[in-house]
Amino acid sequence: MAAGTTVPPPGAAADWTIPQDWSAYTPEQHALWDALYARQVEMLPSRVTPAFMKGLETLRLSRSGIPDFEELSERLQKLTGWSVVAVPGLVPDDVFFEHMANRRFVAGSFIRTPEQMDYLQEPDVFHDVFGHVPLLANPVFADYMQAYGLGGLKAMKHDAIHQLSRLYWYTVEFGLIRENDDLRLYGAGIVSSRSESVFALDDASPNRIGFDMKRVMRTRYRIDDFQQTYFVIDSFDDLLKQTLDTDFAPIYAELADQDELTPADVLPTDRVHTRGTQAWVQNRSAA
């Protein structure tokens, strides 16, 4: 989300967008996208929300090679009014929120190297497009993303970006959803990662806790490892309704007087689907 500078880099427009320059991708880069795509699609159908798989199909992301943002945006616009715009990397918060509020999803145009197939700290075109864009074809989730962008612009006025960013992290990036009494993946950070697609649902280590807006916004998160807690929404409709119906200003004021929660905390008031062992992080710390 946030870049370290407020000045667009050379070659970027004032809104930080750049040409995707699709013709510049090499055959090797297209082949790497195909390899990443194939291994995720092989494992996801039994794990991810069906809305994600429907988005892949509807947007024709199964076509070989890195998607052309212009073609992808044309299909997406017809479905939900969203488009995909290329940016050089992480962008300032105000730029990020402004694009989202106007149904423009910012995506990195570079792709990782073969050595980075299993982990990449900065989001690339595979994470951004494969992970995020399929659910933008879902009208309810598309509305949630715009509502989040509008909320971000308001949060900047309350100096509460760090609190609102946790909502994005624990929903858009690392969210789980309960469907037909099963837990499914929907967060882009999970569905674009082979290892976390398994860890988030199958491992005994993390907590899986029912979504609560204020609870989420109190909770710190991990940016360098698997999550210690995943929050489970009941539906995209409920997530959107809570976002639209909530006056965030009083929440920001309330949270300012409360202690933050660690990524591993479990509260007596939590709706616990799974209380994790936290063995993963404990073993990593001991190593």
Coordinates of N, CA, C and O in Angstrom, one line a residue, residues 184-268:
R184 N -13.2 -21.4 3.9 CA -12.6 -21.3 2.6 C -11.7 -20.1 2.6 O -11.9 -19.1 3.3
L185 N -10.8 -20.1 1.6 CA -9.9 -19.0 1.4 C -10.5 -17.9 0.5 O -11.3 -18.2 -0.4
Y186 N -10.2 -16.6 0.8 CA -10.5 -15.6 -0.2 C -9.4 -14.5 -0.3 O -9.3 -13.8 -1.2
G187 N -8.6 -14.4 0.8 CA -7.6 -13.3 0.8 C -6.5 -13.5 -0.2 O -6.0 -14.6 -0.4
A188 N -6.2 -12.4 -0.9 CA -5.2 -12.5 -2.0 C -3.8 -13.0 -1.6 O -3.1 -13.7 -2.3
G189 N -3.4 -12.6 -0.4 CA -2.1 -13.0 0.1 C -2.0 -14.5 0.3 O -1.0 -15.1 0.3
I190 N -3.2 -15.2 0.6 CA -3.2 -16.6 0.7 C -3.4 -17.3 -0.6 O -2.6 -18.2 -0.9
V191 N -4.3 -16.9 -1.4 CA -4.6 -17.6 -2.7 C -3.5 -17.5 -3.7 O -3.4 -18.4 -4.6
S192 N -2.6 -16.5 -3.5 CA -1.5 -16.4 -4.5 C -0.3 -17.1 -3.9 O 0.8 -17.1 -4.6
S193 N -0.4 -17.8 -2.7 CA 0.8 -18.4 -2.1 C 0.5 -19.9 -1.9 O -0.5 -20.3 -1.2
R194 N 1.3 -20.8 -2.6 CA 1.1 -22.2 -2.4 C 1.2 -22.7 -1.0 O 0.3 -23.4 -0.5
S195 N 2.2 -22.2 -0.3 CA 2.4 -22.7 1.1 C 1.3 -22.2 2.1 O 0.8 -22.9 2.9
E196 N 0.9 -20.9 1.9 CA -0.1 -20.4 2.9 C -1.5 -20.9 2.5 O -2.3 -20.9 3.4
S197 N -1.7 -21.3 1.3 CA -3.0 -21.9 0.9 C -3.2 -23.1 1.7 O -4.4 -23.5 2.0
V198 N -2.1 -23.8 2.1 CA -2.2 -25.0 2.9 C -2.2 -24.7 4.4 O -3.1 -25.1 5.1
F199 N -1.3 -23.8 4.8 CA -1.2 -23.4 6.2 C -2.5 -22.8 6.7 O -2.9 -23.2 7.9
A200 N -3.1 -21.9 6.0 CA -4.2 -21.2 6.5 C -5.4 -22.1 6.9 O -6.2 -21.7 7.8
L201 N -5.6 -23.2 6.2 CA -6.7 -24.0 6.5 C -6.3 -25.3 7.2 O -7.2 -25.8 8.0
D202 N -5.1 -25.9 7.0 CA -4.8 -27.2 7.5 C -3.9 -27.2 8.7 O -4.0 -28.2 9.5
D203 N -3.1 -26.2 8.9 CA -2.1 -26.3 10.0 C -2.8 -26.0 11.4 O -3.7 -25.2 11.5
A204 N -2.3 -26.7 12.4 CA -2.9 -26.5 13.7 C -2.3 -25.2 14.4 O -2.8 -24.8 15.5
S205 N -1.4 -24.5 13.8 CA -0.7 -23.4 14.5 C -1.6 -22.2 14.6 O -1.6 -21.6 15.7
P206 N -2.2 -21.7 13.6 CA -2.9 -20.4 13.7 C -4.3 -20.5 14.4 O -5.0 -21.5 14.3
N207 N -4.7 -19.3 15.0 CA -6.0 -19.1 15.4 C -6.9 -18.8 14.2 O -6.5 -18.2 13.2
R208 N -8.1 -19.3 14.2 CA -9.2 -18.9 13.2 C -10.4 -18.4 14.0 O -11.0 -19.2 14.7
I209 N -10.6 -17.1 13.9 CA -11.5 -16.4 14.8 C -12.6 -15.7 14.0 O -12.3 -15.1 12.9
G210 N -13.8 -15.7 14.4 CA -14.9 -15.0 13.8 C -14.6 -13.5 13.6 O -14.1 -12.9 14.6
F211 N -15.0 -13.0 12.5 CA -14.7 -11.6 12.2 C -15.5 -10.6 13.1 O -16.7 -10.8 13.3
D212 N -14.8 -9.7 13.7 CA -15.4 -8.6 14.4 C -14.6 -7.3 14.1 O -13.4 -7.3 14.2
M213 N -15.3 -6.3 13.6 CA -14.6 -5.1 13.1 C -13.6 -4.5 14.0 O -12.5 -4.3 13.7
K214 N -14.1 -4.1 15.2 CA -13.2 -3.5 16.2 C -12.1 -4.4 16.6 O -11.0 -4.0 16.8
R215 N -12.4 -5.7 16.8 CA -11.4 -6.7 17.2 C -10.3 -6.7 16.1 O -9.1 -6.7 16.5
V216 N -10.6 -6.7 14.9 CA -9.7 -6.8 13.8 C -8.8 -5.5 13.8 O -7.6 -5.6 13.7
M217 N -9.4 -4.4 14.0 CA -8.7 -3.1 13.9 C -7.8 -2.9 15.1 O -6.9 -2.0 15.1
R218 N -7.9 -3.7 16.2 CA -7.0 -3.6 17.3 C -5.8 -4.5 17.2 O -4.8 -4.5 17.9
T219 N -5.8 -5.4 16.2 CA -4.9 -6.6 16.1 C -3.7 -6.3 15.2 O -4.0 -6.1 14.0
R220 N -2.5 -6.4 15.7 CA -1.3 -6.3 14.8 C -1.2 -7.5 14.0 O -1.9 -8.5 14.2
Y221 N -0.4 -7.4 12.9 CA -0.3 -8.5 12.0 C 1.2 -8.8 11.6 O 2.1 -7.9 11.9
R222 N 1.5 -9.9 11.1 CA 2.8 -10.3 10.6 C 2.9 -10.0 9.1 O 2.1 -10.3 8.3
I223 N 4.0 -9.3 8.8 CA 4.3 -9.0 7.4 C 5.4 -9.9 6.8 O 5.7 -9.9 5.6
D224 N 6.0 -10.7 7.7 CA 7.2 -11.4 7.3 C 7.1 -12.9 7.4 O 8.0 -13.7 7.3
D225 N 5.9 -13.4 7.7 CA 5.7 -14.8 7.9 C 4.2 -15.2 7.8 O 3.4 -14.3 7.6
F226 N 3.9 -16.4 7.9 CA 2.5 -16.8 8.0 C 1.8 -16.1 9.1 O 2.4 -15.7 10.1
Q227 N 0.5 -15.9 8.9 CA -0.3 -15.2 10.0 C -0.5 -16.1 11.2 O -0.6 -17.3 11.1
Q228 N -0.5 -15.5 12.4 CA -0.8 -16.2 13.6 C -2.3 -16.3 13.9 O -2.7 -17.2 14.6
T229 N -3.1 -15.4 13.3 CA -4.5 -15.5 13.4 C -5.1 -15.1 12.0 O -4.7 -14.2 11.4
Y230 N -6.2 -15.9 11.7 CA -7.0 -15.5 10.5 C -8.4 -15.3 11.0 O -8.9 -16.0 11.9
F231 N -9.0 -14.2 10.4 CA -10.4 -13.9 10.8 C -11.3 -14.4 9.7 O -11.1 -14.3 8.5
V232 N -12.5 -14.9 10.2 CA -13.4 -15.6 9.3 C -14.7 -14.8 9.2 O -15.4 -14.5 10.2
I233 N -15.0 -14.3 8.0 CA -16.2 -13.6 7.7 C -17.4 -14.6 7.4 O -17.1 -15.8 7.0
D234 N -18.6 -14.2 7.7 CA -19.8 -15.1 7.4 C -20.2 -15.0 5.9 O -20.7 -16.0 5.4
S235 N -20.0 -13.9 5.3 CA -20.3 -13.7 3.9 C -19.8 -12.4 3.4 O -19.5 -11.5 4.2
F236 N -19.7 -12.2 2.1 CA -19.3 -10.9 1.5 C -20.4 -9.9 1.8 O -20.1 -8.7 2.0
D237 N -21.6 -10.3 1.7 CA -22.7 -9.4 2.0 C -22.6 -8.8 3.4 O -22.8 -7.6 3.6
D238 N -22.3 -9.7 4.4 CA -22.2 -9.2 5.7 C -21.0 -8.2 5.9 O -21.1 -7.2 6.6
L239 N -19.9 -8.6 5.3 CA -18.7 -7.7 5.3 C -19.0 -6.4 4.7 O -18.6 -5.3 5.3
L240 N -19.7 -6.3 3.6 CA -20.0 -5.1 3.0 C -21.0 -4.3 3.9 O -20.8 -3.1 4.1
K241 N -22.0 -4.9 4.4 CA -23.0 -4.3 5.2 C -22.3 -3.6 6.5 O -22.6 -2.5 6.8
Q242 N -21.5 -4.4 7.1 CA -20.8 -3.9 8.3 C -20.0 -2.6 8.0 O -19.9 -1.7 8.7
T243 N -19.3 -2.7 6.8 CA -18.4 -1.6 6.4 C -19.3 -0.3 6.1 O -18.9 0.8 6.5
L244 N -20.4 -0.5 5.4 CA -21.2 0.6 5.0 C -22.0 1.2 6.2 O -22.2 2.4 6.3
D245 N -22.4 0.3 7.1 CA -23.2 0.7 8.3 C -22.4 1.3 9.5 O -23.0 1.8 10.4
T246 N -21.1 1.1 9.4 CA -20.2 1.5 10.6 C -19.8 2.9 10.4 O -19.3 3.4 9.4
D247 N -19.9 3.7 11.5 CA -19.3 5.0 11.6 C -17.9 4.8 12.2 O -17.8 4.5 13.4
F248 N -16.9 4.9 11.4 CA -15.6 4.5 11.9 C -15.0 5.6 12.9 O -14.1 5.2 13.7
A249 N -15.4 6.8 12.8 CA -14.7 7.8 13.6 C -14.8 7.5 15.1 O -13.8 7.6 15.8
P250 N -16.0 7.1 15.7 CA -16.0 6.7 17.1 C -15.1 5.5 17.4 O -14.6 5.4 18.5
I251 N -15.0 4.6 16.4 CA -14.2 3.4 16.6 C -12.7 3.9 16.8 O -12.0 3.4 17.6
Y252 N -12.3 4.8 15.9 CA -10.9 5.2 16.0 C -10.6 5.9 17.3 O -9.6 5.6 17.9
A253 N -11.6 6.7 17.8 CA -11.4 7.3 19.1 C -11.4 6.3 20.2 O -10.6 6.4 21.2
E254 N -12.3 5.3 20.1 CA -12.3 4.3 21.2 C -11.0 3.4 21.2 O -10.4 3.2 22.3
L255 N -10.5 3.1 20.0 CA -9.3 2.2 19.9 C -8.1 3.0 20.4 O -7.1 2.4 20.8
A256 N -8.1 4.3 20.3 CA -6.9 5.1 20.7 C -6.7 5.0 22.2 O -5.5 5.1 22.6
D257 N -7.7 4.6 22.9 CA -7.5 4.5 24.4 C -7.4 3.0 24.8 O -7.4 2.7 26.0
Q258 N -7.3 2.1 23.9 CA -7.2 0.7 24.2 C -5.9 0.1 23.8 O -5.2 0.6 22.8
D259 N -5.4 -0.9 24.5 CA -4.2 -1.6 24.1 C -4.3 -2.3 22.8 O -5.4 -2.9 22.6
E260 N -3.3 -2.4 22.1 CA -3.3 -3.2 20.8 C -3.2 -4.6 21.2 O -2.7 -5.0 22.3
L261 N -3.7 -5.5 20.3 CA -3.6 -6.9 20.6 C -2.5 -7.5 19.7 O -2.2 -7.0 18.6
T262 N -1.8 -8.5 20.2 CA -0.8 -9.2 19.5 C -1.4 -10.1 18.4 O -2.6 -10.5 18.5
P263 N -0.7 -10.5 17.4 CA -1.2 -11.4 16.4 C -1.7 -12.7 16.9 O -2.5 -13.4 16.3
A264 N -1.3 -13.1 18.1 CA -1.7 -14.5 18.7 C -2.8 -14.4 19.7 O -3.2 -15.5 20.1
D265 N -3.2 -13.2 20.1 CA -4.2 -13.1 21.2 C -5.5 -13.8 20.9 O -6.0 -13.7 19.8
V266 N -6.1 -14.4 21.9 CA -7.4 -14.9 21.8 C -8.2 -14.4 23.0 O -7.7 -14.5 24.2
L267 N -9.3 -13.7 22.8 CA -10.1 -13.0 23.9 C -11.3 -13.9 24.3 O -11.8 -14.7 23.5
P268 N -11.7 -13.7 25.5 CA -12.9 -14.5 26.0 C -14.1 -14.2 25.1 O -15.0 -15.1 25.0

